[in-house]
PDB file of C-alpha atoms in Angstrom:
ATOM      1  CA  UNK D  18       0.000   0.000   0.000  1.00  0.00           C
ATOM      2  CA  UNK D  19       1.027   3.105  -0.936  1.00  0.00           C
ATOM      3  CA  UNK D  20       2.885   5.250   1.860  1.00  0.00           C
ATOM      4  CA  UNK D  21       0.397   8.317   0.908  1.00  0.00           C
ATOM      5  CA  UNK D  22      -2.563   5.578   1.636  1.00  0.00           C
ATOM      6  CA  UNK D  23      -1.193   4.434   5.206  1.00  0.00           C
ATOM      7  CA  UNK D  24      -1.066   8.076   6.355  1.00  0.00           C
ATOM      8  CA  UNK D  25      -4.137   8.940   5.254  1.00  0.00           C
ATOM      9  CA  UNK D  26      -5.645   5.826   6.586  1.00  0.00           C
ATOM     10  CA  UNK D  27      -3.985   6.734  10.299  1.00  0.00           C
ATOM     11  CA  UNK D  28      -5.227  10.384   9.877  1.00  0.00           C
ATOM     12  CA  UNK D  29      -8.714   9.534   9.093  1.00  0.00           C
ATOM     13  CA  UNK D  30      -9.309   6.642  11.073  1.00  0.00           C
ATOM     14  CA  UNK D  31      -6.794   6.418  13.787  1.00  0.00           C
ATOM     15  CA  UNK D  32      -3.749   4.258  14.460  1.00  0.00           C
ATOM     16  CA  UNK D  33      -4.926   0.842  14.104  1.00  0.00           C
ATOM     17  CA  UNK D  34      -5.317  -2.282  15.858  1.00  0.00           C
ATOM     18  CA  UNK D  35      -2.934  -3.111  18.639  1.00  0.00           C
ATOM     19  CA  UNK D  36      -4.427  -6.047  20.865  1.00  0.00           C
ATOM     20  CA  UNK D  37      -4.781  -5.886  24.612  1.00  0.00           C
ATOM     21  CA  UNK D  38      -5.158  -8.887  26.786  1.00  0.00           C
ATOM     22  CA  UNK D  39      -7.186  -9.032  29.623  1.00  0.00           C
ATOM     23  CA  UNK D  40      -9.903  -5.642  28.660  1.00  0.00           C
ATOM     24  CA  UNK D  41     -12.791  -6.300  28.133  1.00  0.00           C
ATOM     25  CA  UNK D  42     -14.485  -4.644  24.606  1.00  0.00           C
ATOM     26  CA  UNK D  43     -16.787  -2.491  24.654  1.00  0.00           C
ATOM     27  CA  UNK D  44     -19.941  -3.642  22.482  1.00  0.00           C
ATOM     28  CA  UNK D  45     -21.438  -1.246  19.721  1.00  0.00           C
ATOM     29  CA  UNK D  46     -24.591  -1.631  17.977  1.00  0.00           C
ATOM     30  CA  UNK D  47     -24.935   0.138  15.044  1.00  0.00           C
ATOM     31  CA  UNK D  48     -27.843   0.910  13.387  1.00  0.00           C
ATOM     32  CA  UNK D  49     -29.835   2.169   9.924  1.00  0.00           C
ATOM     33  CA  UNK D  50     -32.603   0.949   7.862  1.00  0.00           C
ATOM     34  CA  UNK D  51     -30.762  -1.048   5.106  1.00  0.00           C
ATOM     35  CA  UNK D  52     -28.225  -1.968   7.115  1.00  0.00           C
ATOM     36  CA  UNK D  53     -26.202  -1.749   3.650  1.00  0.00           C
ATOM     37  CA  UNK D  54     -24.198   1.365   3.719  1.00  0.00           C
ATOM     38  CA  UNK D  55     -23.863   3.203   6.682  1.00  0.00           C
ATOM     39  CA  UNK D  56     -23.969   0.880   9.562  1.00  0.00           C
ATOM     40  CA  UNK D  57     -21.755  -1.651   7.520  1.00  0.00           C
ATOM     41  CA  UNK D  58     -19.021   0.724   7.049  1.00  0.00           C
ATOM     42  CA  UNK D  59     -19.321   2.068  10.841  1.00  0.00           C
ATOM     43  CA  UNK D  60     -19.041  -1.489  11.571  1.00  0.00           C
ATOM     44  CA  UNK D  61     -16.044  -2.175  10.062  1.00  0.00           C
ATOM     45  CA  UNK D  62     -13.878   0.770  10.762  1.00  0.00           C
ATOM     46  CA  UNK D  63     -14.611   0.054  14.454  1.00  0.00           C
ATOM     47  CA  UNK D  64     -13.133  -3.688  14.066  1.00  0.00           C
ATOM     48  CA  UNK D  65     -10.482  -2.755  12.186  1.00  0.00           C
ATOM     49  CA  UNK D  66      -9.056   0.229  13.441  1.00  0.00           C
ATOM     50  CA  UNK D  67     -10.091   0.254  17.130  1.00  0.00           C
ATOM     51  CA  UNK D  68     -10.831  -3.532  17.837  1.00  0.00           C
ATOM     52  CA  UNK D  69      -8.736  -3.737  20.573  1.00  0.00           C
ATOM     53  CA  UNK D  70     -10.958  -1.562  22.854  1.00  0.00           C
ATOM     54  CA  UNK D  71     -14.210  -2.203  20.626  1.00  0.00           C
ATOM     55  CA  UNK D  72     -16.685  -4.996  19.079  1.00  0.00           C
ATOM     56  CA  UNK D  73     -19.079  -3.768  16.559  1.00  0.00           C
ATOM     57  CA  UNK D  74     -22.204  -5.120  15.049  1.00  0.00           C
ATOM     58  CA  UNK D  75     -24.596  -3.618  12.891  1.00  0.00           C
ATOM     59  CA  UNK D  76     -28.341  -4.137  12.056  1.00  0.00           C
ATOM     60  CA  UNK D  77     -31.057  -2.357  10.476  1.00  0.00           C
ATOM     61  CA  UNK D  78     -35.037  -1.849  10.522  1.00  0.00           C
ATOM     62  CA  UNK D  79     -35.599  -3.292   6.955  1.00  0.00           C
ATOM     63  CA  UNK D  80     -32.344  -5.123   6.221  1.00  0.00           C
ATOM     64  CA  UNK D  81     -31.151  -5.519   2.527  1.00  0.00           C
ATOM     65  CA  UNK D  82     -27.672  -6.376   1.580  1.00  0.00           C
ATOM     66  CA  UNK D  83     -24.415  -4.918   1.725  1.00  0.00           C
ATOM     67  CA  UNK D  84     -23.798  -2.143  -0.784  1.00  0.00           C
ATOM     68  CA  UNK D  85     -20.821  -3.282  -3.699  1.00  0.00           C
ATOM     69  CA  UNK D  86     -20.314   0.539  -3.645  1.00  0.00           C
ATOM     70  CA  UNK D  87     -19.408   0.358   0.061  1.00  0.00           C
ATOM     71  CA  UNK D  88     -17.747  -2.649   0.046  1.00  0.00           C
ATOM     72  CA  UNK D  89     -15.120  -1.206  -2.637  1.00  0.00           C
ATOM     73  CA  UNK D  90     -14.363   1.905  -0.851  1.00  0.00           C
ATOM     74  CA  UNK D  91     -13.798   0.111   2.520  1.00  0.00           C
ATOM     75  CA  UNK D  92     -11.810  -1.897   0.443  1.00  0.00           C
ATOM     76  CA  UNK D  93      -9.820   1.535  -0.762  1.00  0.00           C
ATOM     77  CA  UNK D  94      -8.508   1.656   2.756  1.00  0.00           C
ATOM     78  CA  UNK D  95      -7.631  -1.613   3.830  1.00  0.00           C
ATOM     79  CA  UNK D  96     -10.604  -2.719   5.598  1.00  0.00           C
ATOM     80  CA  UNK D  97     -12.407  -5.918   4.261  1.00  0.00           C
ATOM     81  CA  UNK D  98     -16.300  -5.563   4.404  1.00  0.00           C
ATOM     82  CA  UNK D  99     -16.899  -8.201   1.656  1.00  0.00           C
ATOM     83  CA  UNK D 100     -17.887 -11.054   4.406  1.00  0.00           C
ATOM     84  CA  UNK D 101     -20.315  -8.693   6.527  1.00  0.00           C
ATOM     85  CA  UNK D 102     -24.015  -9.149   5.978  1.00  0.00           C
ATOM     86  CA  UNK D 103     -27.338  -7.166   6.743  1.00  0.00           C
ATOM     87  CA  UNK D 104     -28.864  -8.108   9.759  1.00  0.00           C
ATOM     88  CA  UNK D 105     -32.257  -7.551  11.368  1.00  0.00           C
ATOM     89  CA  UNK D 106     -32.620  -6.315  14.920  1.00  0.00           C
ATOM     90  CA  UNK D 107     -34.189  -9.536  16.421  1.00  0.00           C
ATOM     91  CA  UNK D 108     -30.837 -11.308  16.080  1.00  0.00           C
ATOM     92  CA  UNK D 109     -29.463  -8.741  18.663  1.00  0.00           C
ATOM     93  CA  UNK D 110     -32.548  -9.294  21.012  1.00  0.00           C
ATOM     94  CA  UNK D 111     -31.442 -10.278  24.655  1.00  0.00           C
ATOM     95  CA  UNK D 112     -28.398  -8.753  24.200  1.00  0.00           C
ATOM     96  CA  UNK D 113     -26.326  -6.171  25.857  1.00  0.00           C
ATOM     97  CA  UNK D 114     -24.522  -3.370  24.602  1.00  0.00           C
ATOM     98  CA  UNK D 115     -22.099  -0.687  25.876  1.00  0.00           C
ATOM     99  CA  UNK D 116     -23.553   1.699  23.310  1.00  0.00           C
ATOM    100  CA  UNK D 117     -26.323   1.742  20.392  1.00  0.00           C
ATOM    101  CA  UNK D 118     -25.902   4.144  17.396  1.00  0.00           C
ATOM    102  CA  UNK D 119     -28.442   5.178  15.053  1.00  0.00           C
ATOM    103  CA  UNK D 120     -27.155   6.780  12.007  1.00  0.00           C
ATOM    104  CA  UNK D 121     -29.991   7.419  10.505  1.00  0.00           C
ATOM    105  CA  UNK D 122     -33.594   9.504  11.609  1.00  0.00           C
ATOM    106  CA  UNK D 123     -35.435   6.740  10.081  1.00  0.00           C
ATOM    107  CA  UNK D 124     -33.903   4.243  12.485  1.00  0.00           C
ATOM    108  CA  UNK D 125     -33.986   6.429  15.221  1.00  0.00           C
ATOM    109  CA  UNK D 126     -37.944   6.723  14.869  1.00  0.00           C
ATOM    110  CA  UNK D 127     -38.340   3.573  14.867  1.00  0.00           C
ATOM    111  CA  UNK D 128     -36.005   1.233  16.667  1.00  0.00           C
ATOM    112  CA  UNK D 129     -36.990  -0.624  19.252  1.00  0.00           C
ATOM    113  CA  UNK D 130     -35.272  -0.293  22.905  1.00  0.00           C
ATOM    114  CA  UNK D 131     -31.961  -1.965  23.089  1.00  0.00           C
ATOM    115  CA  UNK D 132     -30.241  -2.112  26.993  1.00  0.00           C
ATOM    116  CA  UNK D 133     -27.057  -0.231  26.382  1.00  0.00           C
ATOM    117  CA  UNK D 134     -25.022   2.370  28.832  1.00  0.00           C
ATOM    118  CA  UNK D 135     -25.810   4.631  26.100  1.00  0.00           C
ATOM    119  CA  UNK D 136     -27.788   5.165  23.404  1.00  0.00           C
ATOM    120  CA  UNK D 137     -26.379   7.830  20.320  1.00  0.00           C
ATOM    121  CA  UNK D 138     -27.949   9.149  17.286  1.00  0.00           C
ATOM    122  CA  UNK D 139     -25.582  10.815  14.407  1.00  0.00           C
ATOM    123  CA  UNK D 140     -27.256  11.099  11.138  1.00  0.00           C
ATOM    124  CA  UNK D 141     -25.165  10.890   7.412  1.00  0.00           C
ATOM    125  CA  UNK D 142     -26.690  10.985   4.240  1.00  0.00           C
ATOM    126  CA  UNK D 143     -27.842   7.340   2.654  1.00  0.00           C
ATOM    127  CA  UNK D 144     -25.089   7.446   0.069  1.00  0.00           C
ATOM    128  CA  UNK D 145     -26.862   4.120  -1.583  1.00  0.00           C
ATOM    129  CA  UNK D 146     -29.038   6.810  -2.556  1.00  0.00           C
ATOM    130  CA  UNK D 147     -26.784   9.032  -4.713  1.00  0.00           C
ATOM    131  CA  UNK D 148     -27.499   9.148  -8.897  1.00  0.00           C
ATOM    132  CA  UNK D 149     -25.136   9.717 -11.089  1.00  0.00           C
ATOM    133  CA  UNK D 150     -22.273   8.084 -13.049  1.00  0.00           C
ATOM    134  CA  UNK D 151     -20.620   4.879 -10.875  1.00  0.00           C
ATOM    135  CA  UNK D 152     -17.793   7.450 -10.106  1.00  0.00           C
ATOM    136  CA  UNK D 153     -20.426   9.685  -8.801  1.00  0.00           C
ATOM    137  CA  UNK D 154     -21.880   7.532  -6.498  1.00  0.00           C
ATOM    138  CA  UNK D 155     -18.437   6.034  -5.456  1.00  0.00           C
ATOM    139  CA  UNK D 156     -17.060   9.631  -4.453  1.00  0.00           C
ATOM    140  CA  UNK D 157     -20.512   9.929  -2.218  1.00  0.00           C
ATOM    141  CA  UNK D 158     -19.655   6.668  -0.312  1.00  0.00           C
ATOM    142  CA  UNK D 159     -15.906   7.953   0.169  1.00  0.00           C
ATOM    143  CA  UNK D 160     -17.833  11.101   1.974  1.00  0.00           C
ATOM    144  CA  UNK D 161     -19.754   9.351   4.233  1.00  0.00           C
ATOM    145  CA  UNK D 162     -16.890   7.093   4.566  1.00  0.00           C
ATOM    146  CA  UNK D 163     -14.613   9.477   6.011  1.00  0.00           C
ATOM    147  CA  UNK D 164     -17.623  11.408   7.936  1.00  0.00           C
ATOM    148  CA  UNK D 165     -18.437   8.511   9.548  1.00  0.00           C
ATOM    149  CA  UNK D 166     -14.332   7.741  10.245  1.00  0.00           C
ATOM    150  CA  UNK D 167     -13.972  10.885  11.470  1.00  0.00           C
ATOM    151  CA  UNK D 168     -17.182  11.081  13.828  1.00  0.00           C
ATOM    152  CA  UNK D 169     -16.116   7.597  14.896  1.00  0.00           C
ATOM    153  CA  UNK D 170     -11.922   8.753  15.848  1.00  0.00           C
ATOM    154  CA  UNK D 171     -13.691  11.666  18.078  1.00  0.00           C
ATOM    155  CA  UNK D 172     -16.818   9.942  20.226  1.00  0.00           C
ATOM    156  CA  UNK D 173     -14.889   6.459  20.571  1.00  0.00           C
ATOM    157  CA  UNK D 174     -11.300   7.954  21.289  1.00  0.00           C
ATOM    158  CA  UNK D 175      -9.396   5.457  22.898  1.00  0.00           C
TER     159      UNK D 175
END
C-alpha cells in the first residue's frame, strides 16, 4: 500500500489495531434501515481500526444487503467488508450493549429499545441513494466514509 494511503488511513481513522489482553471490549450496535451502507461501514472501521478496545455489530429496521459501492471503498482503505451481511434487529434481542448508534432519523424513529449504557444518534446521508455516473456515487460513499471515520476517531477515542 502506498505510503500516501497508510497516512491517510492513520489520519482519518486512527492508528490501528494493537491487541490488549485481559480488557474487556466495549460492544457497539450500530444501526440504519438497510443496514447496507452506513452501519456496515461504521461497523467495520470500528473492528479494524479500534478492535482492541471495541466490538461492533450492525443491524437495520428493513435489512437488505451490503452495498458493492461500500464494500469497494472500505476496500480503498484496507478494511475488508466483503464477508459482513445485513442483519435484522431480532438477532441482537437479549443482548447487551455498551452503546447503540443510530445513524440514521429513520432508524432512530423507529427502533426498538436496546439495553445499552448509552444510546447515540448521528445522522449521514444514505449514500446508496446518490445518482449519477458509478464514479459519482463512489465519491458519495468515500464522503460518508470518512464522515463517519472521522465522527467515529472523536466519540470512541481510545
Amino acid at each position: 500500500m502506498p505510503t500516501i494511503v497508510v497516512q491517510y488511513i492513520r489520519v482519518m481513522f486512527g492508528e490501528g489495531r494493537s491487541d490488549m489482553e485481559g480488557d474487556r471490549k466495549r460492544r457497539i450496535l450500530f444501526i440504519c434501515t438497510h443496514n447496507s451502507a452506513r452501519s456496515q461501514i461504521a461497523e467495520g472501521i470500528i473492528n479494524h481500526f479500534h478492535g482492541n478496545k471495541y466490538e461492533a455489530k450492525s443491524a437495520g429496521t428493513k435489512p437488505t444487503r451490503v452495498d458493492p459501492l461500500a464494500i469497494r471503498v472500505m476496500k480503498e482503505i484496507g478494511v475488508d467488508i466483503s464477508s459482513q451481511r445485513s442483519k435484522r434487529l431480532k438477532e441482537f434481542d437479549g443482548q447487551e450493549f455498551d452503546f447503540v448508534v443510530t445513524l440514521c432519523s429513520d432508524a432512530e424513529d423507529i427502533c426498538p429499545f436496546f439495553p445499552a449504557k448509552e444510546h447515540l444518534h448521528k445522522g449521514f446521508e444514505d449514500p446508496a441513494q446518490a445518482t449519477g455516473s458509478e464514479e459519482d456515487r463512489l465519491d458519495r460513499f468515500r464522503k460518508i466514509r470518512d464522515k463517519i471515520g472521522q465522527w467515529i476517531r472523536q466519540t470512541f477515542k481510545d
